[in-house]
PDB file of C-alpha atoms in Angstrom:
ATOM      1  CA  UNK A 968       0.000   0.000   0.000  1.00  0.00           C
ATOM      2  CA  UNK A 969       1.244   3.407  -0.865  1.00  0.00           C
ATOM      3  CA  UNK A 970       0.273   7.024  -0.468  1.00  0.00           C
ATOM      4  CA  UNK A 971       2.236   9.787  -2.117  1.00  0.00           C
ATOM      5  CA  UNK A 972       0.287  12.841  -1.008  1.00  0.00           C
ATOM      6  CA  UNK A 973       2.723  15.697  -1.538  1.00  0.00           C
ATOM      7  CA  UNK A 974       0.844  18.738  -0.257  1.00  0.00           C
ATOM      8  CA  UNK A 975      -0.899  19.792   2.930  1.00  0.00           C
ATOM      9  CA  UNK A 976      -4.548  19.160   3.635  1.00  0.00           C
ATOM     10  CA  UNK A 977      -6.796  22.029   2.688  1.00  0.00           C
ATOM     11  CA  UNK A 978      -8.986  23.487  -0.023  1.00  0.00           C
ATOM     12  CA  UNK A 979      -6.348  25.461  -1.920  1.00  0.00           C
ATOM     13  CA  UNK A 980      -3.560  24.090  -4.093  1.00  0.00           C
ATOM     14  CA  UNK A 981      -0.248  24.192  -2.208  1.00  0.00           C
ATOM     15  CA  UNK A 982       2.534  26.603  -3.173  1.00  0.00           C
ATOM     16  CA  UNK A 983       0.268  28.498  -5.554  1.00  0.00           C
ATOM     17  CA  UNK A 984       0.094  25.635  -8.038  1.00  0.00           C
ATOM     18  CA  UNK A 985      -2.869  25.408 -10.401  1.00  0.00           C
ATOM     19  CA  UNK A 986      -5.308  22.572  -9.880  1.00  0.00           C
ATOM     20  CA  UNK A 987      -5.121  19.805 -12.492  1.00  0.00           C
ATOM     21  CA  UNK A 988      -7.962  19.874 -15.000  1.00  0.00           C
ATOM     22  CA  UNK A 989     -11.160  18.765 -13.282  1.00  0.00           C
ATOM     23  CA  UNK A 990      -9.616  18.714  -9.807  1.00  0.00           C
ATOM     24  CA  UNK A 991     -11.267  21.132  -7.399  1.00  0.00           C
ATOM     25  CA  UNK A 992     -10.888  21.489  -3.629  1.00  0.00           C
ATOM     26  CA  UNK A 993     -11.990  18.378  -1.764  1.00  0.00           C
ATOM     27  CA  UNK A 994     -14.348  17.715   1.075  1.00  0.00           C
ATOM     28  CA  UNK A 995     -16.040  14.832   2.823  1.00  0.00           C
ATOM     29  CA  UNK A 996     -19.747  15.499   2.547  1.00  0.00           C
ATOM     30  CA  UNK A 997     -22.184  14.511   5.255  1.00  0.00           C
ATOM     31  CA  UNK A 998     -23.838  11.167   4.780  1.00  0.00           C
ATOM     32  CA  UNK A 999     -25.771   8.685   6.870  1.00  0.00           C
ATOM     33  CA  UNK A1000     -23.840   5.792   5.317  1.00  0.00           C
ATOM     34  CA  UNK A1001     -20.314   5.417   6.717  1.00  0.00           C
ATOM     35  CA  UNK A1002     -17.519   6.896   4.606  1.00  0.00           C
ATOM     36  CA  UNK A1003     -19.845   7.584   1.669  1.00  0.00           C
ATOM     37  CA  UNK A1004     -20.491  10.998   0.148  1.00  0.00           C
ATOM     38  CA  UNK A1005     -23.050  12.197  -2.349  1.00  0.00           C
ATOM     39  CA  UNK A1006     -22.457  12.162  -6.088  1.00  0.00           C
ATOM     40  CA  UNK A1007     -20.434  15.126  -7.309  1.00  0.00           C
ATOM     41  CA  UNK A1008     -22.274  17.582  -9.569  1.00  0.00           C
ATOM     42  CA  UNK A1009     -20.630  20.086 -11.954  1.00  0.00           C
ATOM     43  CA  UNK A1010     -18.749  22.610  -9.824  1.00  0.00           C
ATOM     44  CA  UNK A1011     -18.773  20.388  -6.741  1.00  0.00           C
ATOM     45  CA  UNK A1012     -15.511  19.469  -5.049  1.00  0.00           C
ATOM     46  CA  UNK A1013     -13.899  16.098  -5.499  1.00  0.00           C
ATOM     47  CA  UNK A1014     -15.337  13.489  -3.123  1.00  0.00           C
ATOM     48  CA  UNK A1015     -14.720  10.086  -1.568  1.00  0.00           C
ATOM     49  CA  UNK A1016     -17.362   7.340  -1.565  1.00  0.00           C
ATOM     50  CA  UNK A1017     -17.719   3.565  -1.474  1.00  0.00           C
ATOM     51  CA  UNK A1018     -16.866   1.797  -4.733  1.00  0.00           C
ATOM     52  CA  UNK A1019     -19.759   0.573  -6.871  1.00  0.00           C
ATOM     53  CA  UNK A1020     -19.867  -2.389  -9.278  1.00  0.00           C
ATOM     54  CA  UNK A1021     -19.483  -0.056 -12.238  1.00  0.00           C
ATOM     55  CA  UNK A1022     -16.216   1.286 -10.774  1.00  0.00           C
ATOM     56  CA  UNK A1023     -14.363  -2.028 -10.834  1.00  0.00           C
ATOM     57  CA  UNK A1024     -12.773  -1.686 -14.276  1.00  0.00           C
ATOM     58  CA  UNK A1025     -11.217   1.634 -13.242  1.00  0.00           C
ATOM     59  CA  UNK A1026     -10.280   0.340  -9.781  1.00  0.00           C
ATOM     60  CA  UNK A1027      -8.360  -2.539 -11.396  1.00  0.00           C
ATOM     61  CA  UNK A1028      -6.521   0.011 -13.578  1.00  0.00           C
ATOM     62  CA  UNK A1029      -5.535   1.941 -10.452  1.00  0.00           C
ATOM     63  CA  UNK A1030      -4.401  -1.285  -8.778  1.00  0.00           C
ATOM     64  CA  UNK A1031      -2.192  -2.043 -11.798  1.00  0.00           C
ATOM     65  CA  UNK A1032      -0.667   1.461 -11.572  1.00  0.00           C
ATOM     66  CA  UNK A1033      -0.104   0.935  -7.861  1.00  0.00           C
ATOM     67  CA  UNK A1034       1.616  -2.412  -8.435  1.00  0.00           C
ATOM     68  CA  UNK A1035       3.845  -0.922 -11.133  1.00  0.00           C
ATOM     69  CA  UNK A1036       4.863   1.930  -8.826  1.00  0.00           C
ATOM     70  CA  UNK A1037       5.879  -0.571  -6.141  1.00  0.00           C
ATOM     71  CA  UNK A1038       7.726  -2.666  -8.762  1.00  0.00           C
ATOM     72  CA  UNK A1039       5.411  -5.624  -8.108  1.00  0.00           C
ATOM     73  CA  UNK A1040       3.853  -8.110 -10.503  1.00  0.00           C
ATOM     74  CA  UNK A1041       0.687  -6.891 -12.260  1.00  0.00           C
ATOM     75  CA  UNK A1042      -2.686  -8.195 -11.050  1.00  0.00           C
ATOM     76  CA  UNK A1043      -3.637 -11.636 -12.307  1.00  0.00           C
ATOM     77  CA  UNK A1044      -6.432 -11.793 -14.917  1.00  0.00           C
ATOM     78  CA  UNK A1045      -9.953 -11.830 -13.504  1.00  0.00           C
ATOM     79  CA  UNK A1046      -9.254  -9.430 -10.643  1.00  0.00           C
ATOM     80  CA  UNK A1047     -12.451  -7.457 -11.235  1.00  0.00           C
ATOM     81  CA  UNK A1048     -14.534 -10.622 -10.785  1.00  0.00           C
ATOM     82  CA  UNK A1049     -12.681 -11.600  -7.614  1.00  0.00           C
ATOM     83  CA  UNK A1050     -13.105  -8.117  -6.166  1.00  0.00           C
ATOM     84  CA  UNK A1051     -16.793  -8.124  -7.057  1.00  0.00           C
ATOM     85  CA  UNK A1052     -17.300 -11.239  -4.927  1.00  0.00           C
ATOM     86  CA  UNK A1053     -15.416  -9.717  -1.993  1.00  0.00           C
ATOM     87  CA  UNK A1054     -17.046  -6.294  -2.207  1.00  0.00           C
ATOM     88  CA  UNK A1055     -20.606  -6.910  -3.337  1.00  0.00           C
ATOM     89  CA  UNK A1056     -21.629 -10.585  -3.260  1.00  0.00           C
ATOM     90  CA  UNK A1057     -21.711 -11.384   0.484  1.00  0.00           C
ATOM     91  CA  UNK A1058     -24.388 -10.043   2.796  1.00  0.00           C
ATOM     92  CA  UNK A1059     -21.516  -8.700   4.900  1.00  0.00           C
ATOM     93  CA  UNK A1060     -18.677  -7.666   2.532  1.00  0.00           C
ATOM     94  CA  UNK A1061     -15.264  -9.124   3.333  1.00  0.00           C
ATOM     95  CA  UNK A1062     -13.511  -6.129   1.754  1.00  0.00           C
ATOM     96  CA  UNK A1063     -14.321  -2.440   1.643  1.00  0.00           C
ATOM     97  CA  UNK A1064     -13.134  -0.117  -1.123  1.00  0.00           C
ATOM     98  CA  UNK A1065     -13.287   3.679  -1.050  1.00  0.00           C
ATOM     99  CA  UNK A1066     -12.677   5.729  -4.191  1.00  0.00           C
ATOM    100  CA  UNK A1067     -11.652   9.349  -4.769  1.00  0.00           C
ATOM    101  CA  UNK A1068     -13.805  10.870  -7.519  1.00  0.00           C
ATOM    102  CA  UNK A1069     -13.355  14.140  -9.443  1.00  0.00           C
ATOM    103  CA  UNK A1070     -16.366  16.352 -10.227  1.00  0.00           C
ATOM    104  CA  UNK A1071     -16.454  14.930 -13.770  1.00  0.00           C
ATOM    105  CA  UNK A1072     -16.779  11.382 -12.368  1.00  0.00           C
ATOM    106  CA  UNK A1073     -13.171  10.291 -12.971  1.00  0.00           C
ATOM    107  CA  UNK A1074     -11.761   7.941 -10.303  1.00  0.00           C
ATOM    108  CA  UNK A1075      -8.248   9.057  -9.348  1.00  0.00           C
ATOM    109  CA  UNK A1076      -7.529   6.998  -6.239  1.00  0.00           C
ATOM    110  CA  UNK A1077      -8.673   4.212  -3.967  1.00  0.00           C
ATOM    111  CA  UNK A1078      -8.244   2.753  -0.495  1.00  0.00           C
ATOM    112  CA  UNK A1079      -9.139  -0.783   0.564  1.00  0.00           C
ATOM    113  CA  UNK A1080      -9.590  -2.116   4.081  1.00  0.00           C
ATOM    114  CA  UNK A1081     -10.953  -5.102   5.985  1.00  0.00           C
ATOM    115  CA  UNK A1082     -11.380  -6.082   9.649  1.00  0.00           C
ATOM    116  CA  UNK A1083      -8.627  -8.338  11.003  1.00  0.00           C
ATOM    117  CA  UNK A1084      -7.706  -9.863  14.380  1.00  0.00           C
ATOM    118  CA  UNK A1085      -4.908  -8.984  16.782  1.00  0.00           C
ATOM    119  CA  UNK A1086      -3.837 -11.996  18.869  1.00  0.00           C
ATOM    120  CA  UNK A1087      -1.837  -9.859  21.300  1.00  0.00           C
ATOM    121  CA  UNK A1088      -4.787  -7.577  22.025  1.00  0.00           C
ATOM    122  CA  UNK A1089      -7.555 -10.139  21.567  1.00  0.00           C
ATOM    123  CA  UNK A1090      -9.483  -7.577  19.521  1.00  0.00           C
ATOM    124  CA  UNK A1091     -10.334  -6.720  15.942  1.00  0.00           C
ATOM    125  CA  UNK A1092      -8.763  -3.822  14.062  1.00  0.00           C
ATOM    126  CA  UNK A1093      -9.187  -2.389  10.567  1.00  0.00           C
ATOM    127  CA  UNK A1094      -6.367  -3.359   8.213  1.00  0.00           C
ATOM    128  CA  UNK A1095      -5.823  -0.859   5.375  1.00  0.00           C
ATOM    129  CA  UNK A1096      -4.362  -2.941   2.572  1.00  0.00           C
ATOM    130  CA  UNK A1097      -3.926  -0.242  -0.087  1.00  0.00           C
ATOM    131  CA  UNK A1098      -4.076   3.509  -0.528  1.00  0.00           C
ATOM    132  CA  UNK A1099      -3.149   5.027  -3.884  1.00  0.00           C
ATOM    133  CA  UNK A1100      -3.648   8.233  -5.877  1.00  0.00           C
ATOM    134  CA  UNK A1101      -2.730   8.952  -9.488  1.00  0.00           C
ATOM    135  CA  UNK A1102       0.215  11.296  -9.904  1.00  0.00           C
ATOM    136  CA  UNK A1103      -1.844  14.331 -10.977  1.00  0.00           C
ATOM    137  CA  UNK A1104      -4.191  13.934  -7.984  1.00  0.00           C
ATOM    138  CA  UNK A1105      -1.445  14.039  -5.344  1.00  0.00           C
ATOM    139  CA  UNK A1106      -0.780  17.098  -3.226  1.00  0.00           C
ATOM    140  CA  UNK A1107      -4.336  18.458  -3.277  1.00  0.00           C
ATOM    141  CA  UNK A1108      -5.854  17.062  -0.096  1.00  0.00           C
ATOM    142  CA  UNK A1109      -7.297  13.832  -1.484  1.00  0.00           C
ATOM    143  CA  UNK A1110      -4.931  11.669   0.573  1.00  0.00           C
ATOM    144  CA  UNK A1111      -6.163  13.082   3.880  1.00  0.00           C
ATOM    145  CA  UNK A1112      -9.733  12.765   2.618  1.00  0.00           C
ATOM    146  CA  UNK A1113      -9.261   9.060   1.845  1.00  0.00           C
ATOM    147  CA  UNK A1114      -7.673   8.504   5.263  1.00  0.00           C
ATOM    148  CA  UNK A1115     -10.568  10.323   6.930  1.00  0.00           C
ATOM    149  CA  UNK A1116     -12.981   8.003   5.125  1.00  0.00           C
ATOM    150  CA  UNK A1117     -11.039   4.933   6.304  1.00  0.00           C
ATOM    151  CA  UNK A1118     -11.197   6.244   9.891  1.00  0.00           C
ATOM    152  CA  UNK A1119     -14.943   6.759   9.495  1.00  0.00           C
ATOM    153  CA  UNK A1120     -15.235   3.170   8.264  1.00  0.00           C
ATOM    154  CA  UNK A1121     -13.353   1.904  11.335  1.00  0.00           C
ATOM    155  CA  UNK A1122     -15.626   3.833  13.697  1.00  0.00           C
ATOM    156  CA  UNK A1123     -18.744   2.563  11.916  1.00  0.00           C
ATOM    157  CA  UNK A1124     -17.503  -1.002  12.430  1.00  0.00           C
ATOM    158  CA  UNK A1125     -16.772  -0.350  16.103  1.00  0.00           C
ATOM    159  CA  UNK A1126     -13.017  -0.749  15.606  1.00  0.00           C
ATOM    160  CA  UNK A1127     -10.661   1.440  17.598  1.00  0.00           C
ATOM    161  CA  UNK A1128      -7.486   1.056  15.521  1.00  0.00           C
ATOM    162  CA  UNK A1129      -6.291   1.044  11.897  1.00  0.00           C
ATOM    163  CA  UNK A1130      -3.086  -0.719  10.879  1.00  0.00           C
ATOM    164  CA  UNK A1131      -1.195  -0.737   7.564  1.00  0.00           C
ATOM    165  CA  UNK A1132       2.244  -1.058   5.969  1.00  0.00           C
ATOM    166  CA  UNK A1133       4.204   0.980   3.464  1.00  0.00           C
ATOM    167  CA  UNK A1134       7.562   0.245   1.799  1.00  0.00           C
ATOM    168  CA  UNK A1135      10.565   1.489   3.781  1.00  0.00           C
ATOM    169  CA  UNK A1136      11.824   3.331   0.682  1.00  0.00           C
ATOM    170  CA  UNK A1137       8.607   5.318   0.206  1.00  0.00           C
ATOM    171  CA  UNK A1138       9.717   8.426   2.078  1.00  0.00           C
ATOM    172  CA  UNK A1139       6.880  10.656   0.838  1.00  0.00           C
ATOM    173  CA  UNK A1140       4.258   8.194   2.108  1.00  0.00           C
ATOM    174  CA  UNK A1141       6.091   7.918   5.445  1.00  0.00           C
ATOM    175  CA  UNK A1142       6.087  11.721   5.790  1.00  0.00           C
ATOM    176  CA  UNK A1143       2.386  11.799   4.962  1.00  0.00           C
ATOM    177  CA  UNK A1144       1.504   9.186   7.582  1.00  0.00           C
ATOM    178  CA  UNK A1145       3.750  10.867  10.143  1.00  0.00           C
ATOM    179  CA  UNK A1146       1.875  14.140   9.590  1.00  0.00           C
ATOM    180  CA  UNK A1147      -1.356  12.297  10.394  1.00  0.00           C
ATOM    181  CA  UNK A1148       0.106  11.325  13.772  1.00  0.00           C
ATOM    182  CA  UNK A1149       0.389   7.613  12.938  1.00  0.00           C
ATOM    183  CA  UNK A1150       2.991   5.554  14.801  1.00  0.00           C
ATOM    184  CA  UNK A1151       5.241   2.991  13.109  1.00  0.00           C
ATOM    185  CA  UNK A1152       7.606   0.127  13.818  1.00  0.00           C
ATOM    186  CA  UNK A1153       9.981  -1.712  11.541  1.00  0.00           C
ATOM    187  CA  UNK A1154       9.114  -5.248  10.460  1.00  0.00           C
ATOM    188  CA  UNK A1155      10.013  -7.431   7.506  1.00  0.00           C
ATOM    189  CA  UNK A1156       7.102  -8.763   5.468  1.00  0.00           C
ATOM    190  CA  UNK A1157       6.961 -12.373   4.278  1.00  0.00           C
ATOM    191  CA  UNK A1158       4.794 -14.313   1.836  1.00  0.00           C
ATOM    192  CA  UNK A1159       4.566 -18.123   1.704  1.00  0.00           C
ATOM    193  CA  UNK A1160       2.317 -20.188  -0.522  1.00  0.00           C
ATOM    194  CA  UNK A1161       0.190 -22.730   1.342  1.00  0.00           C
ATOM    195  CA  UNK A1162       0.321 -25.477  -1.321  1.00  0.00           C
ATOM    196  CA  UNK A1163       1.501 -28.956  -0.292  1.00  0.00           C
ATOM    197  CA  UNK A1164       5.016 -29.611  -1.516  1.00  0.00           C
ATOM    198  CA  UNK A1165       7.439 -32.514  -1.074  1.00  0.00           C
ATOM    199  CA  UNK A1166       9.638 -31.855   1.935  1.00  0.00           C
ATOM    200  CA  UNK A1167       7.114 -29.450   3.428  1.00  0.00           C
ATOM    201  CA  UNK A1168       8.377 -26.465   1.470  1.00  0.00           C
ATOM    202  CA  UNK A1169       6.438 -24.453  -1.050  1.00  0.00           C
ATOM    203  CA  UNK A1170       7.773 -22.719  -4.159  1.00  0.00           C
ATOM    204  CA  UNK A1171       9.472 -19.363  -3.877  1.00  0.00           C
ATOM    205  CA  UNK A1172       6.969 -16.559  -3.464  1.00  0.00           C
ATOM    206  CA  UNK A1173       7.074 -12.984  -4.718  1.00  0.00           C
ATOM    207  CA  UNK A1174       7.849 -10.163  -2.325  1.00  0.00           C
ATOM    208  CA  UNK A1175       4.851  -8.819  -0.411  1.00  0.00           C
ATOM    209  CA  UNK A1176       2.995  -6.032  -2.212  1.00  0.00           C
ATOM    210  CA  UNK A1177       2.127  -4.037   0.902  1.00  0.00           C
TER     211      UNK A1177
END
């Protein structure tokens, strides 16, 4: 997961820069549904809302961009179908996806999260698996808006804590999370395939993508 929000939170472009075409100041509109905001109309600010089935093609494109930025393998074919089952098929979705949307309807970022368990605490927490914005959308307050929506999601689920990872080399993301007041600790991530192999060892696995 990666966030490269370069500018401060707020409604004006930082350092006097012009807003990219179609990108206006952002806000999180009031809504009865957790972390969801109303549809943007012409002239409205950019918003964050829950992903919808029709968003999945674009979300997969953003995931591919995210993977390329982190020098990871591209998503396997059929990702949109797998995400649809996780996001929309169950009565209680296993995964939650929030999208950043420009006034013209263009999706320029996403965050995904799901409840997980902490053995040490004996409690659930919200694990944020990914957070990504396209290059032109960074530095205009959308990163903080996505994080605010994830925090709203955690509160709606009755979860007191959010946890996530970011690559140690991603200094801009680390600065962004530090500005939010998040705490961190160094750990090395591992991935191991669960398939049965002779000798009890599985094949080599790719590096974690988080």
